[in-house]
């Protein structure tokens, strides 16, 4: 009964989204607030219905109701409770339901927000309703998670044990909050085109949505990357895999969007860019959904695929993005702003930022889709992998990062380039010194890696220089600096944090990739292996039993070769899951400051003497911590910026507005 | 007794692995560290032909181990990197290298983004240079109209400094 | 079934109620600040913003003047001359009509795509049903019931043995071995369980008799020399290794027990004969 109730709720949600779309369209045409109010409430009702539906699906998973085809295919009574629940969104239908949940929820928030002009809000509600209707229709009629089975199996088919992991359980909700958050930016952009008005007020409504979505996406992607790093067992954290690229595209577009929206919010300039990027960001999200679920790309983490559904997703993408882009082409001249600025100015730097990020997105898009397109047109098959991206993407972003610190130090409309460079002198000196030190101290000596270190330091010191400039550090009495720091708006702190985060990420990425050491050997009990400055000894191996697996667990002692640091123990396991017959490895991670000592237990074999031995792979990943701290700082910076008072007015129930109106 | 149970656990584990890919033994690295590092660099560029978008450096598949052994052998035989790559392409097609070939057909792939940046930059530069007429300040009529429309000033705005 | 339809009606009614509330709030909007007011506030804010930026040194004097001019002209030009908001007399009808159509659409689509009346089938409920009617269950269902029994009483060796047998019948050889193993931990002197454990391991290993299966069979025969199944496998393993004497010793009791016209007899005798012939070469 509960399952069927959920099934009904899903269909009701679809009907309510259609209602909202229709009512909002009619309300906008007649400029009737009663109809518009009904439409906004329709979005809210649609969201509540989906919450009911999703709750029913989770109920079915928790009670292991195998009459639901989705549960029978993706669950098992032996799975721990957390993974039964996470299994609800670990498959195509369930995750699509989650996508719809986030979309309708954000639509409800949009519907509840005050302070937007009538025309803009009603048009945005109509567009959001249209998008929700499309995706809800896709979910309800082609990928319905509530399909029942007549012949109920005794036991489920078990979720892939690789996916039974806490990081991976939380990864989809965060990612979808990011992807789908951009749908509101999309709706606001299309609404602005319909209303033929893009001005600073519109910029201020779009910015919080862009910031929040981008921050969620940053955390989601970083979490996925971290999971790959500690779960898959070969120490990589980014493979330029097509599915990874599919999530990276909206991130790049979103980063460009949130910067472009700043210019629109402050000066009303770059109206066309901001609207275009809003459309692009969500189009990339939809493109990603299509690529991952259609089977068109080969990847280790694509969903179980169905080309027919893929075609339908492509149709939705074509319809939504196509209509929006055509509208943009038609209305672009109408929204052109009068605001002018010199090429050397903050706006100019942000234009450059837009260019570079868009070109980076184009690179990733080309690299991901080119093999497909080439094969479709000429039949030739090529592969595009990390060497291509390293050759094209990395230099592009490196140039952008070199220019980055200058941006916040330039004035609006017409900036003083010499002054900005002057203020960055110290940061430059420190960065070059850091690069030099890196070259001399790290072994083997690599000039490219040293310059990468310099670039990362340049960004970090540049961010510090920003804050120092605003608070007149060392140029005024300390009390004055403190006062300025306290009064500095959160947006400034957020910017400094996020930019520093980029620098820290670059430091970690460059050092880890260039200087990591790997070694592998078959070790008997008591055997040793070393990599870089660390040495590992296999102490013992025993069999342990988990809730739904058996494992061989090796206990290893990690100590540095010089013998100075404390010895610590770590364990690594090879797990066997009887229900699905799969074997996975649990990596042993020893966090040593910024570095990771990474140990993987392999297959059982024998030494030449006939003793039982295990293949142990040892990696030393220097500065690996920074690879994940960087994005965390970026997301934190985004969150801090979001809390800035300037942005909060106008993106939610606006009590301030009413106070002002009454005054 | 315990040993028997340990043994039956092992049977389960081994049975499991027997159902999975036959495990390839650990690679035998080349004796010369320079050659081994050449090999490692090549591995990253070579695609495992039976896997989903993995290089032979990362892949646990048996054929990946075979390909690694093949590359090491060819390095030992004195072939250059370019020759090894060509040989692999001859065997498996362009598909086997992660670096796409640089041909007429892939020109847009390699040069597209750069052209995009440079082209857009030039357009932007050109447009900003054409903006010759400076905007005239507001005249008194416009100021009056604006003031009339705007007042009263909003009161409870933030006093915080801006970025 | 009735409860289901009642819940459905409640959900739909709630949605309708929300929408009507929204419509009413929309009507109240006529009294609230309208778009012109919103624009005025935004415009004032924008100009104040420019002043603040100048105060902070982010805009120099000339830039401030021209920026203000651009913004001011844009604001003056964009002052809304649009139509006022208007409500009509039949708005309520429109909204109610919309709600009605939506409800009908939802119900109609559900009848086509849903499975009304199909109750929930939580796993525990199904197992309880099977436990209540043990006749006519197939092995996997029996195994499910016994798994629950064993979960409640982990120290019941008999239940574990039965679970192993059920899983074996159901084809879950790995699970069967696990169950037998647990039973033997509690009661190691059950020869039949040792034999079954061995057999499960053999079947899990696709018919190959590994060292662990063999050890299990050895244990079985040690406790009860009449475990014929175990003897069969031990004999087979011995013959495969070429240990003729052991093979014959293992199979002798089996051959003694089998009836003269038992179809399995010729097979065993043939295998023994082949092994003898190979030994003589």
XYZ file of N, CA and C in Angstrom, chain A residues 207 234 239-242 262 266 273 297-300 336 338-344 346-348 351-352 355-356 358-360 362-363 366-367 370 374 380-388 391-392 396 412-413 470 483-484 486-493 495 518-522 543 545 550-552 574-576 581 583 603-605 614-615 645-646 656-657 660 663, chain B residues 5-20 23-27 37 40-41 44-47 51-55 57-60 85 92-101 103-114 116-122 124-125 127-129 131 133-135 149 152-163:
534
model
N 22.785 35.180 -8.372
C 24.071 34.829 -7.735
C 23.973 33.801 -6.627
N 44.449 2.105 -6.657
C 45.710 2.404 -7.335
C 46.095 3.868 -7.235
N 40.763 10.674 -13.420
C 41.200 9.861 -14.550
C 40.766 10.449 -15.887
N 40.165 11.640 -15.876
C 39.575 12.207 -17.092
C 38.651 11.162 -17.746
N 37.995 10.433 -16.867
C 37.011 9.468 -17.307
C 35.779 10.237 -17.803
N 35.106 9.738 -18.851
C 33.963 10.485 -19.402
C 32.908 10.859 -18.369
N 28.659 38.362 -10.819
C 29.157 39.459 -9.989
C 29.163 40.746 -10.792
N 26.916 44.040 -10.015
C 27.495 45.311 -9.641
C 27.203 46.416 -10.641
N 26.525 37.410 -21.407
C 27.389 36.329 -20.895
C 26.712 35.579 -19.754
N 28.762 6.396 -23.677
C 30.167 6.451 -23.295
C 30.544 5.193 -22.546
N 31.787 4.753 -22.739
C 32.253 3.635 -21.921
C 32.988 4.219 -20.726
N 32.597 3.787 -19.561
C 33.240 4.314 -18.367
C 33.060 3.315 -17.235
N 33.981 3.341 -16.285
C 33.846 2.428 -15.147
C 32.655 2.761 -14.296
N 21.161 43.753 -24.169
C 22.508 44.323 -24.110
C 22.526 45.500 -23.155
N 24.143 48.971 -21.240
C 24.835 50.193 -21.633
C 26.157 50.333 -20.898
N 26.366 49.499 -19.890
C 27.547 49.677 -19.045
C 28.816 49.427 -19.838
N 29.751 50.352 -19.724
C 31.015 50.200 -20.440
C 32.151 50.048 -19.445
N 33.249 49.509 -19.926
C 34.412 49.406 -19.065
C 35.656 49.287 -19.925
N 36.762 49.683 -19.353
C 38.030 49.582 -20.073
C 38.500 48.132 -20.058
N 39.327 47.746 -21.030
C 39.814 46.371 -21.034
C 40.590 46.030 -19.766
N 41.370 46.991 -19.254
C 42.071 46.728 -18.003
C 41.214 47.263 -16.863
N 38.375 45.561 -13.442
C 37.899 44.314 -12.866
C 36.954 43.595 -13.808
N 36.087 44.384 -14.475
C 35.194 43.728 -15.436
C 35.987 43.030 -16.531
N 37.044 43.702 -16.997
C 37.858 43.109 -18.055
C 38.471 41.792 -17.615
N 35.907 39.206 -17.645
C 35.641 38.736 -19.010
C 36.677 37.692 -19.406
N 37.947 37.996 -19.103
C 38.996 37.020 -19.389
C 38.720 35.714 -18.656
N 36.225 33.823 -20.443
C 36.796 33.230 -21.650
C 37.562 31.950 -21.332
N 38.454 32.062 -20.349
C 39.288 30.907 -20.051
C 38.472 29.736 -19.536
N 35.336 29.138 -20.074
C 34.519 28.587 -21.156
C 35.375 27.761 -22.107
N 36.586 28.266 -22.394
C 37.469 27.487 -23.257
C 37.850 26.172 -22.591
N 38.061 26.221 -21.256
C 38.362 24.978 -20.538
C 37.195 24.016 -20.650
N 35.052 23.968 -23.040
C 35.032 23.493 -24.423
C 36.037 22.367 -24.610
N 37.203 22.494 -23.955
C 38.211 21.438 -24.054
C 37.661 20.130 -23.521
N 34.961 18.817 -25.843
C 35.533 18.249 -27.060
C 36.181 16.906 -26.776
N 37.009 16.897 -25.717
C 37.726 15.663 -25.411
C 36.795 14.510 -25.106
N 34.443 14.028 -28.671
C 35.047 13.880 -29.981
C 35.111 12.443 -30.464
N 33.407 11.489 -33.953
C 34.252 10.994 -35.027
C 33.779 9.623 -35.476
N 35.959 6.152 -37.686
C 37.281 5.950 -37.091
C 37.167 5.992 -35.574
N 37.901 5.116 -34.889
C 37.864 5.143 -33.426
C 39.181 5.675 -32.893
N 39.068 6.680 -32.041
C 40.265 7.153 -31.349
C 39.945 7.210 -29.863
N 40.951 7.341 -29.071
C 40.744 7.517 -27.640
C 41.286 8.868 -27.242
N 40.577 9.520 -26.342
C 41.068 10.788 -25.809
C 41.178 10.619 -24.302
N 42.391 10.677 -23.812
C 42.592 10.432 -22.393
C 43.471 11.488 -21.759
N 44.006 11.174 -20.582
C 44.769 12.165 -19.826
C 45.850 12.907 -20.612
N 46.587 12.270 -21.504
C 47.617 13.059 -22.196
C 47.041 14.243 -22.955
N 45.866 14.062 -23.563
C 45.263 15.182 -24.285
C 44.898 16.297 -23.326
N 47.712 18.199 -22.027
C 48.355 19.062 -23.011
C 47.536 20.304 -23.317
N 46.221 20.203 -23.258
C 45.392 21.340 -23.680
C 44.754 22.063 -22.498
N 45.944 26.012 -20.372
C 44.883 27.013 -20.376
C 44.593 27.494 -18.969
N 36.920 48.866 -10.524
C 35.876 48.677 -11.533
C 35.980 49.760 -12.595
N 35.520 49.423 -13.739
C 35.376 50.312 -14.888
C 36.710 50.713 -15.519
N 42.804 45.074 1.416
C 41.533 45.595 1.916
C 41.634 46.060 3.358
N 39.877 46.621 12.595
C 38.554 47.184 12.383
C 38.081 46.910 10.963
N 38.996 47.122 10.013
C 38.634 46.875 8.626
C 38.321 45.406 8.386
N 37.159 43.289 10.521
C 35.840 42.952 11.077
C 34.731 43.443 10.180
N 34.979 44.581 9.524
C 33.935 45.138 8.668
C 33.971 44.618 7.245
N 34.966 43.844 6.935
C 35.074 43.321 5.578
C 33.885 42.415 5.305
N 33.189 42.629 4.207
C 32.014 41.798 3.965
C 32.412 40.344 3.742
N 31.497 39.457 4.078
C 31.780 38.035 3.958
C 32.160 37.654 2.535
N 31.621 38.380 1.577
C 31.961 38.079 0.186
C 33.452 38.167 -0.066
N 34.115 39.144 0.566
C 35.557 39.277 0.377
C 36.296 38.089 0.982
N 35.884 37.694 2.188
C 36.528 36.534 2.806
C 36.298 35.282 1.979
N 35.817 35.050 -1.201
C 36.647 35.085 -2.393
C 38.076 34.687 -2.082
N 55.749 4.311 -6.228
C 54.980 3.082 -6.091
C 55.922 1.895 -6.101
N 55.660 0.924 -5.247
C 56.418 -0.329 -5.369
C 55.520 -1.486 -4.970
N 55.841 -2.671 -5.490
C 55.021 -3.848 -5.217
C 55.919 -5.059 -5.047
N 55.536 -5.904 -4.089
C 56.339 -7.123 -3.892
C 55.481 -8.148 -3.187
N 55.804 -9.422 -3.380
C 55.143 -10.490 -2.629
C 55.841 -10.611 -1.284
N 41.731 -13.870 8.920
C 40.432 -13.869 8.240
C 39.429 -13.186 9.156
N 35.212 -11.653 9.396
C 33.898 -11.745 8.767
C 33.162 -10.429 8.947
N 33.458 -11.840 3.561
C 34.591 -12.428 4.272
C 35.824 -11.694 3.801
N 36.806 -11.540 4.655
C 37.968 -10.786 4.220
C 39.252 -11.358 4.773
N 40.310 -11.141 3.981
C 41.669 -11.401 4.440
C 42.226 -10.074 4.854
N 41.295 -7.667 1.680
C 40.681 -8.095 0.437
C 39.361 -8.732 0.822
N 38.265 -8.135 0.358
C 36.947 -8.599 0.771
C 36.304 -9.415 -0.321
N 35.640 -10.489 0.121
C 34.929 -11.331 -0.833
C 33.447 -11.326 -0.470
N 29.686 -12.655 -5.635
C 30.914 -13.259 -6.121
C 32.020 -12.273 -6.412
N 35.159 -9.474 -5.555
C 36.241 -9.224 -4.603
C 36.617 -7.760 -4.675
N 46.699 -10.364 -3.941
C 46.375 -11.787 -3.948
C 47.387 -12.556 -3.115
N 46.920 -13.722 -2.708
C 47.793 -14.618 -1.978
C 48.600 -15.413 -2.984
N 49.883 -15.496 -2.708
C 50.730 -16.287 -3.586
C 51.720 -17.023 -2.690
N 51.826 -12.583 0.352
C 50.772 -11.758 -0.224
C 51.410 -10.634 -1.004
N 50.809 -10.340 -2.156
C 51.331 -9.234 -2.963
C 50.913 -7.933 -2.284
N 25.452 39.463 3.577
C 24.127 40.066 3.714
C 23.599 40.616 2.408
N 24.509 41.076 1.557
C 24.055 41.653 0.297
C 23.236 40.674 -0.507
N 12.866 42.129 4.935
C 13.490 43.449 4.831
C 12.745 44.311 3.831
N 12.379 43.674 2.736
C 11.674 44.422 1.680
C 10.434 45.077 2.243
N 11.170 48.011 4.365
C 11.548 49.185 3.576
C 10.334 49.806 2.927
N 8.435 51.871 5.222
C 9.103 53.107 5.687
C 8.738 54.292 4.800
N 38.969 -24.308 9.468
C 38.059 -23.236 9.114
C 38.753 -22.169 8.314
N 39.982 -21.875 8.753
C 40.737 -20.884 7.973
C 40.854 -21.366 6.541
N 41.078 -22.670 6.421
C 41.231 -23.229 5.070
C 39.933 -23.086 4.284
N 38.796 -23.332 4.954
C 37.555 -23.219 4.177
C 37.244 -21.774 3.829
N 37.657 -20.862 4.693
C 37.513 -19.461 4.300
C 38.322 -19.174 3.062
N 39.549 -19.718 3.076
C 40.418 -19.505 1.932
C 39.775 -20.040 0.682
N 39.122 -21.207 0.854
C 38.477 -21.799 -0.325
C 37.439 -20.844 -0.874
N 36.675 -20.235 0.057
C 35.658 -19.306 -0.417
C 36.287 -18.136 -1.134
N 37.365 -17.617 -0.525
C 38.012 -16.473 -1.158
C 38.587 -16.852 -2.507
N 39.246 -17.993 -2.534
C 39.868 -18.399 -3.786
C 38.806 -18.734 -4.812
N 37.720 -19.378 -4.308
C 36.638 -19.685 -5.243
C 36.132 -18.392 -5.842
N 36.029 -17.379 -4.976
C 35.536 -16.097 -5.482
C 36.461 -15.536 -6.533
N 37.740 -15.585 -6.237
C 38.647 -14.971 -7.201
C 38.731 -15.792 -8.476
N 38.491 -17.088 -8.344
C 38.530 -17.897 -9.555
C 37.395 -17.493 -10.483
N 36.294 -17.073 -9.873
C 35.187 -16.650 -10.721
C 35.474 -15.304 -11.363
N 36.348 -14.504 -10.710
C 36.689 -13.195 -11.280
C 37.831 -13.376 -12.274
N 44.004 -13.759 -11.705
C 44.879 -12.714 -11.205
C 46.223 -12.776 -11.908
N 46.646 -11.638 -12.412
C 47.982 -11.599 -13.021
C 49.002 -11.441 -11.912
N 50.112 -12.065 -12.035
C 51.145 -11.951 -11.011
C 51.716 -10.554 -11.007
N 52.459 -10.212 -9.967
C 53.031 -8.855 -9.935
C 53.993 -8.686 -11.102
N 54.030 -7.481 -11.650
C 54.883 -7.217 -12.793
C 56.344 -7.375 -12.433
N 61.263 3.663 -15.880
C 60.451 4.882 -15.808
C 59.914 5.243 -17.191
N 56.923 3.047 -17.491
C 55.786 3.566 -16.717
C 55.112 4.730 -17.428
N 55.926 5.620 -18.015
C 55.334 6.758 -18.725
C 54.524 6.290 -19.915
N 50.933 4.840 -19.034
C 49.847 5.781 -18.762
C 49.150 6.171 -20.063
N 49.880 6.104 -21.162
C 49.311 6.553 -22.420
C 48.598 5.443 -23.187
N 48.766 4.198 -22.748
C 48.230 3.087 -23.531
C 46.940 2.601 -22.898
N 45.931 2.462 -23.735
C 44.620 2.084 -23.235
C 44.498 0.575 -23.124
N 39.017 -2.851 -21.283
C 38.449 -2.190 -20.112
C 37.638 -0.971 -20.524
N 36.971 -0.399 -19.506
C 36.198 0.813 -19.748
C 37.081 2.008 -19.430
N 37.814 2.509 -20.403
C 38.538 3.762 -20.226
C 39.561 3.707 -19.095
N 40.405 2.638 -19.102
C 41.502 2.602 -18.146
C 42.803 2.402 -18.906
N 43.874 2.925 -18.342
C 45.166 2.683 -18.987
C 45.731 1.363 -18.476
N 48.375 0.988 -17.079
C 49.020 1.222 -15.785
C 48.054 0.945 -14.638
N 46.789 1.284 -14.836
C 45.816 1.161 -13.748
C 45.048 -0.139 -13.768
N 44.965 -0.796 -14.912
C 43.986 -1.866 -15.033
C 44.476 -3.172 -14.421
N 43.592 -3.882 -13.720
C 43.969 -5.179 -13.162
C 43.772 -6.346 -14.135
N 54.920 2.919 -29.863
C 53.555 3.425 -30.069
C 53.028 3.005 -31.431
N 46.417 -2.618 -32.828
C 45.089 -2.413 -32.257
C 44.339 -1.224 -32.832
N 45.015 -0.387 -33.593
C 44.332 0.804 -34.108
C 44.607 2.025 -33.237
N 44.154 3.169 -33.732
C 44.359 4.433 -33.009
C 43.776 4.373 -31.613
N 42.780 3.537 -31.458
C 42.042 3.397 -30.211
C 42.937 3.114 -29.006
N 44.063 2.484 -29.256
C 44.853 1.973 -28.134
C 45.670 3.062 -27.434
N 45.853 4.203 -28.082
C 46.610 5.274 -27.423
C 45.660 6.310 -26.872
N 45.948 6.777 -25.677
C 45.100 7.796 -25.093
C 45.368 9.174 -25.662
N 46.492 9.340 -26.320
C 46.728 10.622 -26.975
C 46.141 10.531 -28.367
N 45.159 11.364 -28.662
C 44.593 11.277 -30.010
C 45.628 11.702 -31.039
N 45.577 11.128 -32.233
C 46.555 11.479 -33.267
C 46.375 12.929 -33.711
N 45.998 14.857 -36.648
C 45.747 14.774 -38.093
C 44.766 15.869 -38.477
N 44.474 15.961 -39.761
C 43.475 16.931 -40.201
C 42.156 16.717 -39.464
N 41.797 15.443 -39.299
C 40.510 15.167 -38.670
C 40.451 15.592 -37.215
N 41.601 15.663 -36.564
C 41.570 15.993 -35.141
C 42.102 17.393 -34.877
N 42.193 18.180 -35.922
C 42.732 19.532 -35.747
C 41.891 20.351 -34.787
N 40.558 20.232 -34.955
C 39.693 21.038 -34.099
C 39.813 20.590 -32.645
N 40.104 19.318 -32.462
C 40.261 18.815 -31.112
C 41.468 19.450 -30.432
N 42.570 19.499 -31.167
C 43.794 20.017 -30.575
C 43.829 21.533 -30.512
N 43.329 22.178 -31.554
C 43.503 23.632 -31.624
C 42.250 24.400 -31.257
N 41.121 23.717 -31.217
C 39.861 24.397 -30.957
C 39.873 25.326 -29.752
N 40.185 24.804 -28.567
C 40.119 25.662 -27.390
C 41.042 26.879 -27.478
N 42.244 26.668 -27.985
C 43.168 27.787 -28.098
C 42.599 28.857 -29.029
N 39.541 29.351 -29.656
C 38.404 29.970 -28.987
C 38.857 31.109 -28.099
N 39.875 30.856 -27.296
C 40.358 31.904 -26.394
C 40.908 33.079 -27.185
N 41.790 32.776 -28.115
C 42.431 33.845 -28.862
C 41.399 34.627 -29.663
N 40.524 33.900 -30.349
C 39.498 34.559 -31.162
C 38.587 35.450 -30.337
N 38.053 34.899 -29.243
C 37.154 35.704 -28.409
C 37.899 36.883 -27.823
N 39.133 36.647 -27.418
C 39.923 37.743 -26.862
C 40.069 38.875 -27.863
N 40.338 38.503 -29.117
C 40.491 39.529 -30.143
C 39.186 40.288 -30.361
N 36.780 40.732 -28.233
C 36.570 41.586 -27.059
C 37.468 42.817 -27.135
N 38.735 42.587 -27.480
C 39.673 43.705 -27.586
C 39.198 44.691 -28.650
N 36.192 45.180 -29.800
C 34.977 45.894 -29.401
C 35.273 46.983 -28.412
N 36.208 46.723 -27.508
C 36.464 47.733 -26.488
C 37.200 48.924 -27.088
N 37.962 48.649 -28.156
C 38.649 49.773 -28.783
C 37.683 50.651 -29.570
N 34.790 51.405 -28.728
C 33.960 52.228 -27.836
C 34.625 53.581 -27.653
N 33.176 56.835 -28.012
C 32.399 57.921 -27.390
C 32.278 57.680 -25.904
N 32.796 58.601 -25.115
C 32.656 58.493 -23.662
C 31.224 58.851 -23.283
N 30.757 58.210 -22.236
C 29.399 58.506 -21.783
C 29.375 59.871 -21.121
N 12.390 60.119 -8.538
C 11.948 58.727 -8.590
C 12.478 57.920 -7.412
N 12.046 58.163 -1.161
C 13.085 58.267 -0.136
C 14.184 57.213 -0.311
N 15.391 57.575 0.200
C 16.518 56.624 0.179
C 16.154 55.420 1.033
N 16.604 54.254 0.664
C 16.436 53.096 1.549
C 17.297 53.304 2.792
N 16.747 52.987 3.952
C 17.418 53.357 5.203
C 18.277 52.246 5.779
N 17.692 51.124 5.991
C 18.385 50.108 6.797
C 19.344 49.248 5.993
N 20.072 49.857 5.061
C 21.017 49.046 4.271
C 22.277 48.772 5.071
N 23.020 47.879 4.601
C 24.249 47.485 5.299
C 25.279 48.598 5.221
N 26.005 48.783 6.316
C 27.068 49.791 6.306
C 28.415 49.178 5.993
N 28.393 47.934 5.710
C 29.673 47.256 5.545
C 30.377 47.713 4.287
N 31.664 47.594 4.331
C 32.467 47.986 3.171
C 32.286 46.977 2.070
N 32.560 47.448 0.888
C 32.410 46.542 -0.245
C 33.748 46.012 -0.694
N 33.679 44.930 -1.399
C 34.880 44.435 -2.072
C 35.038 45.171 -3.378
